[in-house]
Amino acid sequence: MSERLYGCVEAGGTKFVVGIAAAPDDIRETIQFETRTPRETIGATLQWLKDAQVRHGPLAAIGIASFGPLELDRQAANWGHITATTKKGWSDTDFGAQIGRELGLPVGFDTDVNGAAIAESRWGAGRGKTVCVYVTIGTGIGGGAIIDGKPLYGLSHPEMGHIRLPRHPKDMDFPGICSFHGDCLEGLASGPAIKARWGVSLSDLPFDHPAHDIISWYLAQMVVTLQSIMEPGCIILGGGVTGTSGLLSRIRAKAGELGGGYFRGRADEVIVSPGLGDRAGLLGGLALAQDIVKAVDTP
Ligand code: ZN
C-alpha cells in the first residue's frame, strides 16, 4: 500500500491550523490563518488544501477538529455544520460538508476536544488506556472521553464543562459566567471566569492567592466526578489555565483528598499533562482523517 497523505484542520475560535501529514511524526507542511468570517477562513483553508495537493500529491481524506457546537449526526441534513455558536458570524455555518464537496474527499469531522482526545489516546498521554478522558480548561471547559479508541457520544458530544458542583466556601458570592447555568464548572473555573473574579489570569496571581485553592478545588471535584462515572485510566488536563505553575499538583492533592482513597485510579497517577503539547489539535485532525478512511474502506 502506498503511503497515504491526509489534510488536517484544527479550527479554533481565534486561529486555524491546517496541515498535510502522513503520520503523527511525519507532518509535511502546516500553515496558520487568523479566524475571520466563515467565507474568508474556510475559503483560505480550501484554497490551501487544493494548492497543497499540487505540492505533495493527492490526499486520502480530510480531518477537521473544530470549535463547536457541531452537528455530528451523519444522517442529519446539516451534518458538518457549526450550529448555534457564540462565535460571531459562525452560527449555522456549513463547514465539514462544504470542504468534502469542494475537494471531493471524505471528511472526518468532530469537536476540537474530541479530536485532541483521540490523538492523545492514540499517540500521547493516553496510550494503552482502555478509558481515557481529555479535558481542556481555557476560554471554555470541554472534555472528551475515549473508550476502546472511540469517542463517547450520546445524543451529541459530551459537555463536561457544564457539570454542577458544590461551591467553595470562600467563593459563595460570585454568580458564575455561563450564559446557560451561571455557576457550572465552566462558569466558575474557565479563564474568563477567573478574570471576572480577580481581574487577571490565574498564572498572574501570587502563588499564595486564594484563587489557586478555589480553582484547583473545583477542578479536583471534576476529576472525582469523572472517576465516579467511569474510572478512567487517565485524565489528561490541557488548555491555557492548566499551564499555571503548581496547579496540576494542587488538583492532584485535592482530588486525592476528595476521593477519600475510594477509587482504583490514584489521583496522583491518573491526572496527567497532555503528551502531544500544542500538536494535539492538528493531530486530532489527522486521527479523524485516518478514521474516516478506515470507515470508508470497511463498509
Ligand atoms: Zn454551563
mmCIF file of C-alpha atoms and ligand atoms in Angstrom, residues 161-162 178 180-181 184, ligand 1:
data_model
loop_
_atom_site.group_PDB
_atom_site.id
_atom_site.type_symbol
_atom_site.label_atom_id
_atom_site.label_comp_id
_atom_site.label_asym_id
_atom_site.label_seq_id
_atom_site.Cartn_x
_atom_site.Cartn_y
_atom_site.Cartn_z
ATOM 1 C CA GLY A 161 -17.614 21.722 31.193
ATOM 2 C CA HIS A 162 -21.185 22.183 32.339
ATOM 3 C CA CYS A 178 -22.019 30.552 31.983
ATOM 4 C CA PHE A 180 -26.877 28.882 30.413
ATOM 5 C CA HIS A 181 -26.138 27.812 34.007
ATOM 6 C CA CYS A 184 -21.484 25.393 36.394
HETATM 7 ZN ZN ZN B 1 -22.775 25.899 31.847
#
